Coordinates of C-alpha atoms and ligand atoms in Angstrom, one line a residue:
M961 CA 21.1 -46.6 52.8
T962 CA 19.8 -46.6 49.4
L963 CA 21.1 -44.0 46.7
A964 CA 18.2 -41.3 47.4
E965 CA 19.1 -41.2 51.4
V966 CA 22.8 -40.7 50.5
L967 CA 20.7 -38.4 47.1
P968 CA 17.5 -37.1 48.4
S969 CA 17.1 -35.2 44.9
V970 CA 17.6 -38.9 43.2
G971 CA 14.2 -40.9 43.0
L972 CA 13.2 -43.8 44.1
A973 CA 11.9 -46.1 40.6
G974 CA 8.8 -44.3 40.2
E975 CA 9.3 -41.7 42.4
P976 CA 9.7 -37.9 40.8
P977 CA 12.5 -36.5 42.7
L978 CA 13.2 -33.7 44.4
E979 CA 13.1 -30.4 43.1
P980 CA 16.4 -28.8 44.3
G981 CA 16.6 -26.0 46.2
L982 CA 12.8 -26.3 47.5
W983 CA 12.8 -28.9 50.6
P984 CA 14.8 -28.9 53.8
R985 CA 18.3 -30.2 53.3
T986 CA 16.7 -33.5 56.3
T987 CA 14.0 -33.9 53.1
R988 CA 14.7 -37.6 52.1
L989 CA 12.6 -39.5 50.0
T990 CA 11.1 -42.9 50.7
E991 CA 9.5 -46.4 49.8
G992 CA 6.3 -45.9 48.8
G993 CA 6.1 -42.2 48.1
D994 CA 6.1 -41.0 51.5
L995 CA 8.6 -38.3 52.7
T996 CA 10.7 -38.3 55.8
C997 CA 11.9 -34.2 56.9
G998 CA 13.9 -34.7 60.4
G999 CA 13.7 -38.6 60.1
V1000 CA 10.0 -37.2 61.0
R1001 CA 7.7 -39.7 57.9
L1002 CA 5.1 -36.6 57.1
T1003 CA 2.7 -39.7 56.3
R1004 CA 3.3 -41.0 60.3
L1005 CA 3.5 -36.8 60.6
A1006 CA 0.0 -36.3 59.0
A1007 CA -2.5 -39.3 60.7
R1008 CA -1.1 -37.8 64.0
F1009 CA -1.2 -34.1 64.2
G1010 CA -4.5 -33.5 61.5
T1011 CA -4.1 -31.9 58.1
P1012 CA -3.3 -29.5 57.2
V1013 CA -0.2 -28.9 59.2
Q1014 CA 2.7 -27.0 58.7
V1015 CA 6.5 -28.5 59.7
F1016 CA 9.6 -27.0 60.3
D1017 CA 12.7 -28.6 59.7
E1018 CA 15.2 -27.6 62.4
T1019 CA 18.1 -28.0 61.3
E1020 CA 17.4 -26.0 57.3
I1021 CA 17.0 -22.8 60.4
R1022 CA 20.1 -23.6 62.0
G1023 CA 22.2 -24.2 58.9
R1024 CA 20.3 -20.7 57.1
A1025 CA 21.6 -19.2 60.4
E1026 CA 25.3 -20.3 60.1
S1027 CA 25.7 -19.9 56.3
L1028 CA 24.1 -16.4 56.9
R1029 CA 26.6 -15.8 59.6
A1030 CA 29.4 -17.0 57.8
A1031 CA 28.7 -14.7 54.6
F1032 CA 28.4 -11.8 56.6
P1033 CA 31.3 -12.3 59.5
G1034 CA 31.1 -9.0 61.9
A1035 CA 27.0 -7.8 60.2
E1036 CA 24.6 -7.5 63.5
I1037 CA 21.8 -9.7 62.6
A1038 CA 17.8 -9.9 63.2
F1039 CA 15.3 -11.7 62.2
A1040 CA 12.8 -10.2 60.8
T1041 CA 9.8 -11.6 63.2
K1042 CA 7.4 -10.6 60.7
A1043 CA 8.7 -13.7 58.7
L1044 CA 7.2 -16.2 61.2
P1045 CA 6.1 -14.5 64.6
V1046 CA 7.3 -18.0 66.9
R1047 CA 9.3 -18.0 70.0
G1048 CA 10.3 -21.6 69.2
V1049 CA 11.8 -20.6 65.8
L1050 CA 13.9 -16.5 67.8
R1051 CA 15.0 -19.3 70.1
V1052 CA 16.5 -21.6 67.4
L1053 CA 17.8 -18.4 65.5
G1054 CA 19.6 -17.2 68.4
F1055 CA 19.7 -13.2 66.6
G1056 CA 18.2 -10.3 66.9
A1057 CA 14.4 -9.5 66.1
D1058 CA 12.9 -7.1 64.3
V1059 CA 10.0 -6.1 65.0
C1060 CA 6.7 -3.7 64.0
S1061 CA 4.3 -4.1 66.9
A1062 CA 2.7 -4.4 70.3
G1063 CA 2.5 -7.9 69.7
E1064 CA 6.0 -8.2 68.1
I1065 CA 8.2 -7.1 70.7
A1066 CA 5.8 -8.5 73.7
M1067 CA 6.8 -12.1 71.2
A1068 CA 10.6 -11.6 70.9
R1069 CA 10.9 -10.3 74.6
S1070 CA 9.0 -14.0 75.6
A1071 CA 11.4 -15.0 73.4
G1072 CA 14.8 -14.5 75.6
V1073 CA 15.5 -11.7 72.9
P1074 CA 17.6 -8.7 74.9
G1075 CA 16.2 -5.1 74.8
E1076 CA 19.2 -4.1 73.2
R1077 CA 18.8 -6.2 70.1
I1078 CA 15.3 -5.1 69.4
L1079 CA 14.8 -3.3 66.1
V1080 CA 11.8 -1.6 66.0
H1081 CA 9.7 -0.7 62.9
G1082 CA 6.6 0.1 61.7
N1083 CA 5.0 2.6 58.8
V1084 CA 2.4 3.1 61.9
K1085 CA 3.6 2.6 65.1
T1086 CA 1.2 3.4 67.5
P1087 CA 0.6 4.8 71.4
E1088 CA 0.7 0.8 72.2
D1089 CA 3.5 0.3 70.2
L1090 CA 5.8 2.8 71.7
K1091 CA 4.9 1.9 74.9
A1092 CA 5.6 -1.0 74.2
A1093 CA 9.2 -0.3 73.0
F1094 CA 10.2 2.6 76.2
T1095 CA 9.4 -1.1 78.2
A1096 CA 11.5 -3.3 76.2
H1097 CA 14.0 -0.9 75.9
A1098 CA 14.4 -1.3 73.0
G1099 CA 17.6 -0.7 71.6
R1100 CA 17.0 1.5 68.1
I1101 CA 13.2 2.8 67.3
V1102 CA 13.5 3.1 63.1
A1103 CA 12.1 6.9 62.3
D1104 CA 9.3 6.4 59.6
S1105 CA 7.8 10.0 59.6
A1106 CA 8.7 13.7 60.4
D1107 CA 5.6 13.5 62.5
E1108 CA 6.6 10.1 64.7
I1109 CA 10.3 12.0 65.1
D1110 CA 8.7 14.8 67.5
Q1111 CA 6.3 11.6 68.7
L1112 CA 9.5 9.9 70.2
A1113 CA 11.9 13.5 70.7
A1114 CA 8.3 13.9 73.4
L1115 CA 8.0 10.4 74.3
A1116 CA 11.2 8.1 74.3
P1117 CA 13.7 8.0 77.1
A1118 CA 16.5 9.7 77.5
G1119 CA 19.4 8.5 74.9
Q1120 CA 16.8 6.8 72.5
R1121 CA 18.5 6.0 69.6
V1122 CA 17.0 6.4 66.5
L1123 CA 18.0 4.7 63.0
V1124 CA 15.9 7.3 60.4
R1125 CA 14.3 4.9 57.6
V1126 CA 15.2 6.1 54.2
T1127 CA 14.3 5.5 50.2
P1128 CA 16.9 5.1 48.4
G1129 CA 15.0 5.1 44.9
V1130 CA 16.7 1.8 44.0
D1131 CA 14.1 -1.2 42.2
A1132 CA 15.3 -4.3 43.2
H1133 CA 12.4 -5.7 40.5
T1134 CA 10.5 -7.7 42.8
H1135 CA 6.0 -7.7 43.5
R1136 CA 4.9 -3.7 43.4
A1137 CA 2.7 -5.3 46.6
L1138 CA 6.9 -6.0 47.8
A1139 CA 8.6 -3.2 46.8
T1140 CA 9.5 -0.3 49.0
A1141 CA 12.6 1.6 48.6
V1142 CA 10.8 3.5 45.6
E1143 CA 9.7 6.8 45.8
G1144 CA 5.8 6.7 45.8
Q1145 CA 4.8 4.5 48.2
K1146 CA 4.1 4.6 51.7
F1147 CA 7.6 4.0 54.1
G1148 CA 10.2 6.4 54.9
F1149 CA 12.0 9.6 53.7
S1150 CA 12.7 10.2 50.3
L1151 CA 16.8 10.1 49.7
A1152 CA 16.1 11.8 46.3
S1153 CA 14.1 14.9 47.3
G1154 CA 16.6 15.6 50.6
A1155 CA 13.3 14.5 53.2
A1156 CA 16.5 11.6 54.3
L1157 CA 18.5 14.0 55.0
E1158 CA 16.6 16.9 56.8
A1159 CA 15.0 13.6 58.6
V1160 CA 18.5 12.9 60.1
G1161 CA 18.8 16.8 61.3
Q1162 CA 15.5 16.8 63.3
V1163 CA 16.9 13.3 64.9
L1164 CA 20.1 15.6 65.5
A1165 CA 17.7 18.2 66.9
Q1166 CA 16.5 16.9 69.7
P1167 CA 18.8 16.7 72.6
G1168 CA 17.2 12.9 73.6
L1169 CA 17.7 11.4 70.9
R1170 CA 20.1 9.6 69.5
A1171 CA 21.5 9.1 65.7
A1172 CA 22.5 6.4 65.3
G1173 CA 22.2 6.0 61.9
L1174 CA 20.4 4.9 58.3
H1175 CA 17.9 2.4 57.2
C1176 CA 16.9 0.8 54.6
H1177 CA 14.4 -2.0 52.7
L1178 CA 14.5 -2.4 49.0
G1179 CA 11.6 -5.1 49.1
S1180 CA 11.2 -8.8 49.1
Q1181 CA 12.0 -11.7 46.9
V1182 CA 14.5 -9.6 46.1
R1183 CA 17.1 -11.5 43.9
D1184 CA 19.2 -9.3 41.9
T1185 CA 22.3 -9.2 44.3
G1186 CA 22.8 -5.6 42.6
A1187 CA 20.0 -3.7 43.6
Y1188 CA 21.9 -4.1 47.3
A1189 CA 25.3 -3.2 46.3
E1190 CA 23.5 0.4 44.4
A1191 CA 22.0 0.8 47.9
V1192 CA 24.9 0.7 49.8
R1193 CA 26.4 3.6 47.3
R1194 CA 23.2 5.9 48.3
M1195 CA 23.5 4.7 52.0
V1196 CA 27.3 5.4 51.9
G1197 CA 26.3 9.5 50.2
L1198 CA 24.2 10.1 52.3
L1199 CA 26.6 9.2 55.4
A1200 CA 29.0 11.6 53.4
E1201 CA 25.8 14.4 52.8
V1202 CA 24.7 13.7 57.4
R1203 CA 29.0 14.5 57.8
E1204 CA 29.0 17.6 55.4
R1205 CA 25.5 19.0 56.6
H1206 CA 25.7 18.4 60.2
G1207 CA 28.9 17.4 61.2
V1208 CA 28.0 14.3 62.7
T1209 CA 29.3 10.4 61.6
L1210 CA 26.8 7.9 61.7
D1211 CA 27.9 4.3 62.3
Q1212 CA 25.1 2.2 61.0
I1213 CA 23.7 1.3 58.2
D1214 CA 20.9 -0.8 58.0
L1215 CA 20.3 -3.0 54.7
G1216 CA 17.2 -4.2 55.9
G1217 CA 16.5 -8.2 54.4
G1218 CA 14.7 -9.1 51.2
F1219 CA 16.9 -11.8 49.9
A1220 CA 14.8 -14.4 47.8
V1221 CA 13.9 -17.6 47.6
P1222 CA 12.7 -20.4 45.3
Y1223 CA 9.6 -21.4 45.2
R1224 CA 8.7 -23.2 42.5
A1225 CA 11.6 -26.0 40.2
G1226 CA 13.4 -23.9 38.1
E1227 CA 13.8 -20.7 39.8
Q1228 CA 17.1 -19.7 40.7
A1229 CA 18.6 -19.5 43.8
F1230 CA 19.6 -16.3 46.2
D1231 CA 23.8 -16.3 45.9
L1232 CA 24.0 -15.6 48.8
T1233 CA 27.8 -15.7 49.1
G1234 CA 28.0 -13.2 45.8
A1235 CA 25.4 -10.9 47.0
A1236 CA 28.1 -11.4 50.8
R1237 CA 31.4 -10.1 48.7
R1238 CA 29.8 -7.4 46.5
I1239 CA 28.0 -6.1 49.9
L1240 CA 30.7 -5.7 51.9
G1241 CA 33.0 -4.8 49.0
T1242 CA 30.6 -2.0 48.0
L1243 CA 30.7 -0.7 51.4
R1244 CA 34.2 -0.7 52.0
L1245 CA 34.8 0.8 48.4
E1246 CA 32.6 3.6 49.0
C1247 CA 34.0 5.0 52.7
E1248 CA 37.4 5.4 51.3
R1249 CA 36.2 6.9 48.6
H1250 CA 33.8 9.6 51.0
R1251 CA 37.0 9.1 53.4
L1252 CA 34.7 7.9 56.0
P1253 CA 34.7 5.2 58.5
V1254 CA 33.3 1.6 57.9
P1255 CA 30.0 1.6 59.8
R1256 CA 28.4 -1.4 61.8
L1257 CA 26.0 -2.9 58.9
V1258 CA 22.2 -4.4 60.3
L1259 CA 20.3 -6.9 58.6
E1260 CA 17.2 -7.9 58.8
P1261 CA 16.4 -11.1 56.9
G1262 CA 12.9 -13.2 57.4
R1263 CA 11.9 -15.3 54.4
W1264 CA 15.1 -16.7 53.7
L1265 CA 16.0 -17.7 57.4
V1266 CA 12.6 -20.0 57.3
A1267 CA 10.8 -20.5 54.2
T1268 CA 12.6 -23.6 52.8
A1269 CA 12.6 -24.5 56.0
G1270 CA 8.8 -25.6 56.4
I1271 CA 6.6 -28.2 54.5
T1272 CA 2.7 -27.7 54.6
L1273 CA 1.0 -31.0 54.1
Y1274 CA -3.3 -30.6 52.9
R1275 CA -5.1 -33.7 52.4
V1276 CA -7.5 -34.0 49.2
A1277 CA -10.5 -33.7 50.2
A1278 CA -12.1 -33.7 46.3
V1279 CA -11.1 -34.0 43.3
K1280 CA -14.2 -32.2 40.8
N1281 CA -14.7 -29.8 38.4
G1282 CA -10.4 -30.1 37.1
F1283 CA -10.0 -29.2 40.4
V1284 CA -7.7 -30.8 43.8
A1285 CA -9.5 -29.3 46.8
V1286 CA -7.5 -29.8 49.4
D1287 CA -8.8 -28.8 53.5
G1288 CA -6.5 -25.7 53.7
G1289 CA -6.3 -23.2 51.4
M1290 CA -6.4 -19.0 51.5
S1291 CA -6.7 -19.0 55.2
D1292 CA -3.3 -20.5 56.2
N1293 CA -1.8 -19.4 53.1
P1294 CA -3.0 -15.8 51.8
R1295 CA -0.3 -15.3 49.9
P1296 CA -1.1 -16.5 46.1
A1297 CA -4.1 -14.2 46.8
L1298 CA -2.7 -11.7 47.5
Y1299 CA 0.2 -11.1 45.6
G1300 CA 0.0 -14.0 43.0
A1301 CA 2.3 -15.7 45.1
R1302 CA 2.9 -19.1 43.0
Y1303 CA 3.5 -22.3 44.7
T1304 CA 4.4 -26.4 43.6
A1305 CA 3.3 -29.5 45.7
R1306 CA 3.5 -33.7 45.7
L1307 CA 2.3 -36.2 46.5
V1308 CA 2.9 -38.1 49.4
G1309 CA 2.2 -41.6 50.8
R1310 CA 1.8 -43.1 47.3
H1311 CA 3.1 -44.6 45.4
T1312 CA 1.2 -44.6 42.0
K1313 CA 2.6 -45.7 38.5
A1314 CA 0.0 -42.9 36.6
P1315 CA 1.4 -40.3 34.1
R1316 CA 1.4 -36.4 35.8
R1317 CA -0.2 -34.1 34.3
P1318 CA -1.0 -30.6 35.0
W1319 CA -3.5 -29.9 38.4
I1320 CA -4.8 -26.7 39.9
I1321 CA -4.8 -26.9 44.0
A1322 CA -8.0 -25.2 44.7
G1323 CA -8.2 -23.8 48.7
R1324 CA -11.6 -25.2 50.8
H1325 CA -13.2 -21.7 51.5
C1326 CA -15.8 -19.6 50.0
E1327 CA -14.2 -17.1 46.9
A1328 CA -13.1 -18.3 43.5
G1329 CA -9.6 -16.9 43.5
D1330 CA -8.9 -19.6 46.9
V1331 CA -6.5 -21.4 44.4
L1332 CA -2.7 -22.1 46.1
A1333 CA -1.1 -23.6 43.4
E1334 CA -2.0 -23.5 39.3
D1335 CA -0.1 -25.8 37.2
V1336 CA 1.2 -28.3 39.7
P1337 CA 2.7 -31.9 38.1
L1338 CA 0.9 -34.0 40.1
P1339 CA -0.4 -38.1 38.4
A1340 CA -3.4 -38.1 36.9
D1341 CA -5.2 -40.4 39.8
I1342 CA -5.4 -38.4 41.9
R1343 CA -8.2 -39.0 44.5
P1344 CA -9.7 -38.0 47.7
G1345 CA -7.2 -38.7 51.0
D1346 CA -4.5 -38.5 49.1
L1347 CA -1.4 -36.2 51.5
L1348 CA -0.1 -32.8 49.3
A1349 CA 3.4 -31.5 50.5
V1350 CA 3.9 -27.8 49.6
P1351 CA 7.1 -27.0 49.9
V1352 CA 9.1 -23.3 50.6
S1353 CA 6.4 -22.5 53.1
G1354 CA 7.5 -22.0 56.5
A1355 CA 7.5 -17.7 55.7
Y1356 CA 4.8 -15.1 55.7
H1357 CA 1.5 -18.4 55.9
H1358 CA 1.6 -18.8 59.8
A1359 CA 2.1 -14.8 59.9
L1360 CA -0.3 -14.3 57.5
A1361 CA -3.1 -16.6 58.3
S1362 CA -6.0 -15.8 59.2
N1363 CA -9.5 -17.5 59.9
Y1364 CA -11.7 -16.8 57.4
N1365 CA -14.8 -18.7 57.1
L1366 CA -14.0 -19.8 61.2
V1367 CA -11.6 -22.6 59.8
G1368 CA -8.9 -23.4 62.6
R1369 CA -5.2 -22.3 61.4
P1370 CA -2.6 -25.2 61.6
P1371 CA -0.1 -26.3 63.8
L1372 CA 3.4 -25.5 63.6
V1373 CA 5.6 -29.0 64.1
A1374 CA 9.4 -28.7 64.5
V1375 CA 10.7 -32.0 63.5
A1376 CA 14.5 -32.8 64.9
D1377 CA 17.0 -36.4 65.5
G1378 CA 13.5 -38.5 64.1
A1379 CA 11.0 -36.1 67.1
P1380 CA 8.9 -33.9 66.2
R1381 CA 7.9 -31.5 68.8
V1382 CA 5.0 -28.7 69.0
L1383 CA 6.1 -25.1 68.6
V1384 CA 2.1 -23.3 67.6
R1385 CA -0.6 -25.8 68.8
R1386 CA -4.1 -26.0 66.7
E1387 CA -6.1 -24.1 66.9
T1388 CA -8.9 -25.0 68.4
E1389 CA -13.3 -23.9 68.3
E1390 CA -13.1 -22.8 71.2
D1391 CA -10.1 -19.9 70.6
L1392 CA -12.7 -19.3 68.0
L1393 CA -15.2 -18.4 69.9
R1394 CA -12.9 -16.7 72.8
R1395 CA -13.4 -12.9 71.3
D1396 CA -16.7 -13.1 70.8
L1397 CA -18.9 -12.6 73.9
G1398 CA -22.3 -12.3 72.3
Ligands
PLP1992 C1 12.0 -3.5 57.2 C2 11.8 -5.0 56.8 N1 13.1 -5.6 57.5 C3 12.7 -6.5 57.3 C4 11.8 -7.5 56.1 C5 12.1 -8.6 56.0 O1 12.1 -9.0 54.3 P1 12.4 -9.9 54.0 O2 11.4 -11.1 54.7 O3 12.1 -9.9 52.7 O4 13.8 -10.7 54.6 C6 10.7 -6.7 55.9 C7 9.6 -7.5 55.5 O5 8.8 -7.2 54.8 C8 10.4 -5.8 55.9 O6 9.4 -4.8 56.0

């Protein structure tokens, strides 16, 4: 066994080391500049499944699920299906499911998630979404507007449990497009204006509905653990107001998801144990202060569980005008174009002594904005046929992928114990033409 196999962040001679915290835990450098993940050589995987291909380290996903359970003992965890709606992943995680459409409900059900552990979200829930939720006997529906509470009162099966989505006014210091708990955005009921308290009253007034608790979601890619503590303070304060105004003690607080992951070298990892200590400690203290029983804590992480488990492999098609152009792009990863997400990449499977210099990696699509990553240190002699690996591509890639330019979406291949397992096959031209009836 080589030193690089024992300590994966240590480089082999001439190979840049793996950036700590960006690669799945079973990733290893091997001779000739190749990487293995789950015991499978990435060059072989690319040869067998083609490129682009998304690789998932099953051990990373399982390890993260275990860490989360250990950090929040007693909490209920529902995976945010929107981050990676794939049955094989839902099964490996073994959590409940946060879903926000009839499609995600169907996926959770077919992955064997019991209805009781399905939480239905959505800033808009269509009649089809609600019907699917009722048919699945979804454990909780998270109400997002007064109109929706009226709809639930009219349509939901008797005893349907409802969480009220609160906008607690906590700024989680994330990208504007990812911040969902500040005033002036489309989700939920404002705490500051009293709308959240009113909404709980509206649910309680409906004999057919059961007010199960409160929900908030600060946003995504949140690093600030203090924002979670502040949200807990405000949510427990609202529980106390509900008891005072309505004489009812709600027994659940759902804090949503949002835990951040690093995408580039030098970015800080989310302090999971520190966050858990702050969240659980604040919850206990605030409940004591308000003389409330400690409610059940529900969490809905997506990105933190799966992002780092994923690597996307691309083949370099051309080097032109200072760009490294690859065979994928905004159709398999729209995040850079959507909100300026930043990535890194490394050359895989070719050893070179060429010095490294910053490159821009461009996608294949007919948009000047189809740029996957900038300022990426790659060898100066990068050339067509080279294989590039982009780490931290497990969350909101497959989920946000499109068929732009009628490019089929890449396959998802899980790796573990030296064997690949296809979770989602590559989209074919036949798939692409099927819905077009001519
Ligand atoms: C209500 C809700 N819960 C959980 C999540 C998951 O967030 P993340 O993937 O950042 O953990 C989202 C993401 O948008 C969300 O809207």
